[in-house]
Amino acid sequence: MKTFSEKEVILKLKYLQSKSDASKGHFIGGLEEPKYLDELCIDIYDDMDFDMEHEEFHKNGKLVLDLSGSDRSLYELGKYLINLALYETDDPDFHEHFDGLQDAEQKQRINVIVRKQSTKQS
């Protein structure tokens, strides 16, 4: 059995002022963008399993999303995701774009869309 310790964290979450009119399909507002996105790296690559008999790796048909970053960039991303989870919006397709995140080799830029699925019942 694993033993965990606890740490209490206090977060200040910031939201943009909302001027939404759901009846007209206008949704204005949102969240404060996470800081230090330039310190996050995202890699997407083929996952592999090791074949013990042949002592080699083989692709298994899955993809790996490898996310890495500095302490502060991961903290800010985590704070953003908590903020998104708690964000109340009438927008059934609320999403934000983070464009140009780098891969680990700094050769490719990756655009990320973060989407909040609507949980409101019609």
JSON list of C-alpha atoms in Angstrom, two decimals:
[
{"chain": "A", "resi": 1, "resn": "MET", "atom": "CA", "xyz": [0.00, 0.00, 0.00]},
{"chain": "A", "resi": 2, "resn": "LYS", "atom": "CA", "xyz": [1.29, 3.43, -0.96]},
{"chain": "A", "resi": 3, "resn": "THR", "atom": "CA", "xyz": [1.53, 6.16, 1.63]},
{"chain": "A", "resi": 4, "resn": "PHE", "atom": "CA", "xyz": [0.93, 9.73, 0.54]},
{"chain": "A", "resi": 5, "resn": "SER", "atom": "CA", "xyz": [1.67, 12.97, 2.27]},
{"chain": "A", "resi": 6, "resn": "GLU", "atom": "CA", "xyz": [-0.50, 16.02, 1.80]},
{"chain": "A", "resi": 7, "resn": "LYS", "atom": "CA", "xyz": [0.27, 19.62, 0.97]},
{"chain": "A", "resi": 8, "resn": "GLU", "atom": "CA", "xyz": [-2.33, 22.35, 0.96]},
{"chain": "A", "resi": 9, "resn": "VAL", "atom": "CA", "xyz": [-2.04, 24.87, -1.85]},
{"chain": "A", "resi": 10, "resn": "ILE", "atom": "CA", "xyz": [-3.92, 28.14, -2.16]},
{"chain": "A", "resi": 11, "resn": "LEU", "atom": "CA", "xyz": [-4.57, 29.31, -5.71]},
{"chain": "A", "resi": 12, "resn": "LYS", "atom": "CA", "xyz": [-5.83, 32.65, -6.96]},
{"chain": "A", "resi": 13, "resn": "LEU", "atom": "CA", "xyz": [-7.78, 32.04, -10.14]},
{"chain": "A", "resi": 14, "resn": "LYS", "atom": "CA", "xyz": [-8.45, 34.88, -12.59]},
{"chain": "A", "resi": 15, "resn": "TYR", "atom": "CA", "xyz": [-11.27, 35.06, -15.11]},
{"chain": "A", "resi": 16, "resn": "LEU", "atom": "CA", "xyz": [-11.91, 37.57, -17.87]},
{"chain": "A", "resi": 17, "resn": "GLN", "atom": "CA", "xyz": [-15.14, 39.50, -17.46]},
{"chain": "A", "resi": 18, "resn": "SER", "atom": "CA", "xyz": [-17.95, 37.71, -19.27]},
{"chain": "A", "resi": 19, "resn": "LYS", "atom": "CA", "xyz": [-20.34, 39.54, -21.57]},
{"chain": "A", "resi": 20, "resn": "SER", "atom": "CA", "xyz": [-22.02, 36.45, -22.95]},
{"chain": "A", "resi": 21, "resn": "ASP", "atom": "CA", "xyz": [-25.48, 36.27, -24.46]},
{"chain": "A", "resi": 22, "resn": "ALA", "atom": "CA", "xyz": [-26.29, 32.58, -24.89]},
{"chain": "A", "resi": 23, "resn": "SER", "atom": "CA", "xyz": [-29.56, 33.35, -26.68]},
{"chain": "A", "resi": 24, "resn": "LYS", "atom": "CA", "xyz": [-27.58, 35.04, -29.47]},
{"chain": "A", "resi": 25, "resn": "GLY", "atom": "CA", "xyz": [-24.72, 32.53, -29.38]},
{"chain": "A", "resi": 26, "resn": "HIS", "atom": "CA", "xyz": [-22.20, 35.15, -28.22]},
{"chain": "A", "resi": 27, "resn": "PHE", "atom": "CA", "xyz": [-19.74, 33.97, -25.62]},
{"chain": "A", "resi": 28, "resn": "ILE", "atom": "CA", "xyz": [-17.12, 36.42, -24.40]},
{"chain": "A", "resi": 29, "resn": "GLY", "atom": "CA", "xyz": [-14.90, 35.76, -21.41]},
{"chain": "A", "resi": 30, "resn": "GLY", "atom": "CA", "xyz": [-12.39, 33.16, -20.46]},
{"chain": "A", "resi": 31, "resn": "LEU", "atom": "CA", "xyz": [-9.39, 32.42, -18.31]},
{"chain": "A", "resi": 32, "resn": "GLU", "atom": "CA", "xyz": [-6.01, 33.92, -17.68]},
{"chain": "A", "resi": 33, "resn": "GLU", "atom": "CA", "xyz": [-3.52, 32.20, -19.99]},
{"chain": "A", "resi": 34, "resn": "PRO", "atom": "CA", "xyz": [-0.89, 30.13, -18.20]},
{"chain": "A", "resi": 35, "resn": "LYS", "atom": "CA", "xyz": [2.51, 31.78, -17.87]},
{"chain": "A", "resi": 36, "resn": "TYR", "atom": "CA", "xyz": [5.79, 30.24, -19.04]},
{"chain": "A", "resi": 37, "resn": "LEU", "atom": "CA", "xyz": [4.32, 28.31, -21.97]},
{"chain": "A", "resi": 38, "resn": "ASP", "atom": "CA", "xyz": [7.69, 28.82, -23.64]},
{"chain": "A", "resi": 39, "resn": "GLU", "atom": "CA", "xyz": [9.14, 26.47, -20.99]},
{"chain": "A", "resi": 40, "resn": "LEU", "atom": "CA", "xyz": [6.76, 23.62, -21.86]},
{"chain": "A", "resi": 41, "resn": "CYS", "atom": "CA", "xyz": [7.66, 20.92, -24.37]},
{"chain": "A", "resi": 42, "resn": "ILE", "atom": "CA", "xyz": [5.24, 18.57, -26.07]},
{"chain": "A", "resi": 43, "resn": "ASP", "atom": "CA", "xyz": [6.27, 15.54, -28.05]},
{"chain": "A", "resi": 44, "resn": "ILE", "atom": "CA", "xyz": [3.96, 13.12, -29.84]},
{"chain": "A", "resi": 45, "resn": "TYR", "atom": "CA", "xyz": [5.46, 9.87, -31.05]},
{"chain": "A", "resi": 46, "resn": "ASP", "atom": "CA", "xyz": [4.73, 6.20, -31.68]},
{"chain": "A", "resi": 47, "resn": "ASP", "atom": "CA", "xyz": [4.57, 4.05, -28.54]},
{"chain": "A", "resi": 48, "resn": "MET", "atom": "CA", "xyz": [6.56, 0.85, -28.48]},
{"chain": "A", "resi": 49, "resn": "ASP", "atom": "CA", "xyz": [6.62, -2.43, -26.60]},
{"chain": "A", "resi": 50, "resn": "PHE", "atom": "CA", "xyz": [9.76, -4.42, -25.96]},
{"chain": "A", "resi": 51, "resn": "ASP", "atom": "CA", "xyz": [9.79, -7.92, -27.47]},
{"chain": "A", "resi": 52, "resn": "MET", "atom": "CA", "xyz": [11.81, -9.99, -24.96]},
{"chain": "A", "resi": 53, "resn": "GLU", "atom": "CA", "xyz": [12.21, -12.92, -27.33]},
{"chain": "A", "resi": 54, "resn": "HIS", "atom": "CA", "xyz": [13.74, -10.87, -30.15]},
{"chain": "A", "resi": 55, "resn": "GLU", "atom": "CA", "xyz": [15.20, -8.21, -27.84]},
{"chain": "A", "resi": 56, "resn": "GLU", "atom": "CA", "xyz": [13.87, -5.31, -29.85]},
{"chain": "A", "resi": 57, "resn": "PHE", "atom": "CA", "xyz": [11.17, -2.65, -29.74]},
{"chain": "A", "resi": 58, "resn": "HIS", "atom": "CA", "xyz": [8.04, -2.76, -31.90]},
{"chain": "A", "resi": 59, "resn": "LYS", "atom": "CA", "xyz": [5.39, -0.11, -32.45]},
{"chain": "A", "resi": 60, "resn": "ASN", "atom": "CA", "xyz": [2.15, -1.06, -30.71]},
{"chain": "A", "resi": 61, "resn": "GLY", "atom": "CA", "xyz": [-0.23, 1.20, -32.66]},
{"chain": "A", "resi": 62, "resn": "LYS", "atom": "CA", "xyz": [-0.61, 3.73, -29.83]},
{"chain": "A", "resi": 63, "resn": "LEU", "atom": "CA", "xyz": [0.72, 7.26, -29.56]},
{"chain": "A", "resi": 64, "resn": "VAL", "atom": "CA", "xyz": [2.54, 8.84, -26.64]},
{"chain": "A", "resi": 65, "resn": "LEU", "atom": "CA", "xyz": [1.89, 12.42, -25.59]},
{"chain": "A", "resi": 66, "resn": "ASP", "atom": "CA", "xyz": [5.01, 13.46, -23.70]},
{"chain": "A", "resi": 67, "resn": "LEU", "atom": "CA", "xyz": [4.61, 16.69, -21.74]},
{"chain": "A", "resi": 68, "resn": "SER", "atom": "CA", "xyz": [7.57, 18.19, -19.90]},
{"chain": "A", "resi": 69, "resn": "GLY", "atom": "CA", "xyz": [8.45, 21.56, -18.48]},
{"chain": "A", "resi": 70, "resn": "SER", "atom": "CA", "xyz": [10.04, 23.59, -15.74]},
{"chain": "A", "resi": 71, "resn": "ASP", "atom": "CA", "xyz": [8.57, 23.56, -12.24]},
{"chain": "A", "resi": 72, "resn": "ARG", "atom": "CA", "xyz": [6.93, 26.93, -12.79]},
{"chain": "A", "resi": 73, "resn": "SER", "atom": "CA", "xyz": [5.53, 26.09, -16.24]},
{"chain": "A", "resi": 74, "resn": "LEU", "atom": "CA", "xyz": [3.96, 22.87, -14.95]},
{"chain": "A", "resi": 75, "resn": "TYR", "atom": "CA", "xyz": [2.56, 24.72, -11.92]},
{"chain": "A", "resi": 76, "resn": "GLU", "atom": "CA", "xyz": [1.01, 27.38, -14.16]},
{"chain": "A", "resi": 77, "resn": "LEU", "atom": "CA", "xyz": [-0.44, 24.75, -16.51]},
{"chain": "A", "resi": 78, "resn": "GLY", "atom": "CA", "xyz": [-1.88, 22.87, -13.53]},
{"chain": "A", "resi": 79, "resn": "LYS", "atom": "CA", "xyz": [-3.39, 26.07, -12.15]},
{"chain": "A", "resi": 80, "resn": "TYR", "atom": "CA", "xyz": [-4.87, 26.80, -15.58]},
{"chain": "A", "resi": 81, "resn": "LEU", "atom": "CA", "xyz": [-6.44, 23.32, -15.79]},
{"chain": "A", "resi": 82, "resn": "ILE", "atom": "CA", "xyz": [-8.00, 23.68, -12.33]},
{"chain": "A", "resi": 83, "resn": "ASN", "atom": "CA", "xyz": [-9.29, 27.09, -13.37]},
{"chain": "A", "resi": 84, "resn": "LEU", "atom": "CA", "xyz": [-10.77, 25.56, -16.53]},
{"chain": "A", "resi": 85, "resn": "ALA", "atom": "CA", "xyz": [-12.46, 22.78, -14.55]},
{"chain": "A", "resi": 86, "resn": "LEU", "atom": "CA", "xyz": [-14.10, 25.35, -12.26]},
{"chain": "A", "resi": 87, "resn": "TYR", "atom": "CA", "xyz": [-14.94, 27.86, -15.01]},
{"chain": "A", "resi": 88, "resn": "GLU", "atom": "CA", "xyz": [-18.68, 28.37, -15.39]},
{"chain": "A", "resi": 89, "resn": "THR", "atom": "CA", "xyz": [-19.71, 29.18, -18.94]},
{"chain": "A", "resi": 90, "resn": "ASP", "atom": "CA", "xyz": [-22.81, 28.81, -21.07]},
{"chain": "A", "resi": 91, "resn": "ASP", "atom": "CA", "xyz": [-20.58, 28.27, -24.10]},
{"chain": "A", "resi": 92, "resn": "PRO", "atom": "CA", "xyz": [-21.13, 24.64, -25.18]},
{"chain": "A", "resi": 93, "resn": "ASP", "atom": "CA", "xyz": [-17.80, 24.68, -27.04]},
{"chain": "A", "resi": 94, "resn": "PHE", "atom": "CA", "xyz": [-15.51, 26.73, -24.80]},
{"chain": "A", "resi": 95, "resn": "HIS", "atom": "CA", "xyz": [-11.91, 26.30, -25.91]},
{"chain": "A", "resi": 96, "resn": "GLU", "atom": "CA", "xyz": [-8.64, 28.15, -26.03]},
{"chain": "A", "resi": 97, "resn": "HIS", "atom": "CA", "xyz": [-5.62, 27.90, -28.30]},
{"chain": "A", "resi": 98, "resn": "PHE", "atom": "CA", "xyz": [-1.98, 27.80, -27.28]},
{"chain": "A", "resi": 99, "resn": "ASP", "atom": "CA", "xyz": [0.00, 28.10, -30.46]},
{"chain": "A", "resi": 100, "resn": "GLY", "atom": "CA", "xyz": [3.62, 27.32, -31.12]},
{"chain": "A", "resi": 101, "resn": "LEU", "atom": "CA", "xyz": [4.58, 25.17, -28.14]},
{"chain": "A", "resi": 102, "resn": "GLN", "atom": "CA", "xyz": [7.92, 23.53, -28.81]},
{"chain": "A", "resi": 103, "resn": "ASP", "atom": "CA", "xyz": [8.92, 19.93, -29.04]},
{"chain": "A", "resi": 104, "resn": "ALA", "atom": "CA", "xyz": [11.85, 18.63, -26.97]},
{"chain": "A", "resi": 105, "resn": "GLU", "atom": "CA", "xyz": [14.31, 19.09, -29.84]},
{"chain": "A", "resi": 106, "resn": "GLN", "atom": "CA", "xyz": [12.99, 22.61, -30.55]},
{"chain": "A", "resi": 107, "resn": "LYS", "atom": "CA", "xyz": [12.55, 21.63, -34.20]},
{"chain": "A", "resi": 108, "resn": "GLN", "atom": "CA", "xyz": [8.77, 21.59, -34.43]},
{"chain": "A", "resi": 109, "resn": "ARG", "atom": "CA", "xyz": [6.01, 23.81, -33.09]},
{"chain": "A", "resi": 110, "resn": "ILE", "atom": "CA", "xyz": [2.78, 22.27, -31.84]},
{"chain": "A", "resi": 111, "resn": "ASN", "atom": "CA", "xyz": [-0.54, 24.08, -31.56]},
{"chain": "A", "resi": 112, "resn": "VAL", "atom": "CA", "xyz": [-2.69, 22.91, -28.65]},
{"chain": "A", "resi": 113, "resn": "ILE", "atom": "CA", "xyz": [-6.42, 23.41, -28.21]},
{"chain": "A", "resi": 114, "resn": "VAL", "atom": "CA", "xyz": [-7.81, 22.96, -24.69]},
{"chain": "A", "resi": 115, "resn": "ARG", "atom": "CA", "xyz": [-11.56, 22.32, -24.73]},
{"chain": "A", "resi": 116, "resn": "LYS", "atom": "CA", "xyz": [-14.07, 22.24, -21.87]},
{"chain": "A", "resi": 117, "resn": "GLN", "atom": "CA", "xyz": [-16.86, 19.82, -22.59]},
{"chain": "A", "resi": 118, "resn": "SER", "atom": "CA", "xyz": [-20.30, 21.08, -21.73]},
{"chain": "A", "resi": 119, "resn": "THR", "atom": "CA", "xyz": [-21.82, 19.33, -18.73]},
{"chain": "A", "resi": 120, "resn": "LYS", "atom": "CA", "xyz": [-25.11, 21.21, -18.77]},
{"chain": "A", "resi": 121, "resn": "GLN", "atom": "CA", "xyz": [-28.20, 19.12, -19.41]},
{"chain": "A", "resi": 122, "resn": "SER", "atom": "CA", "xyz": [-30.60, 20.41, -22.07]}
]
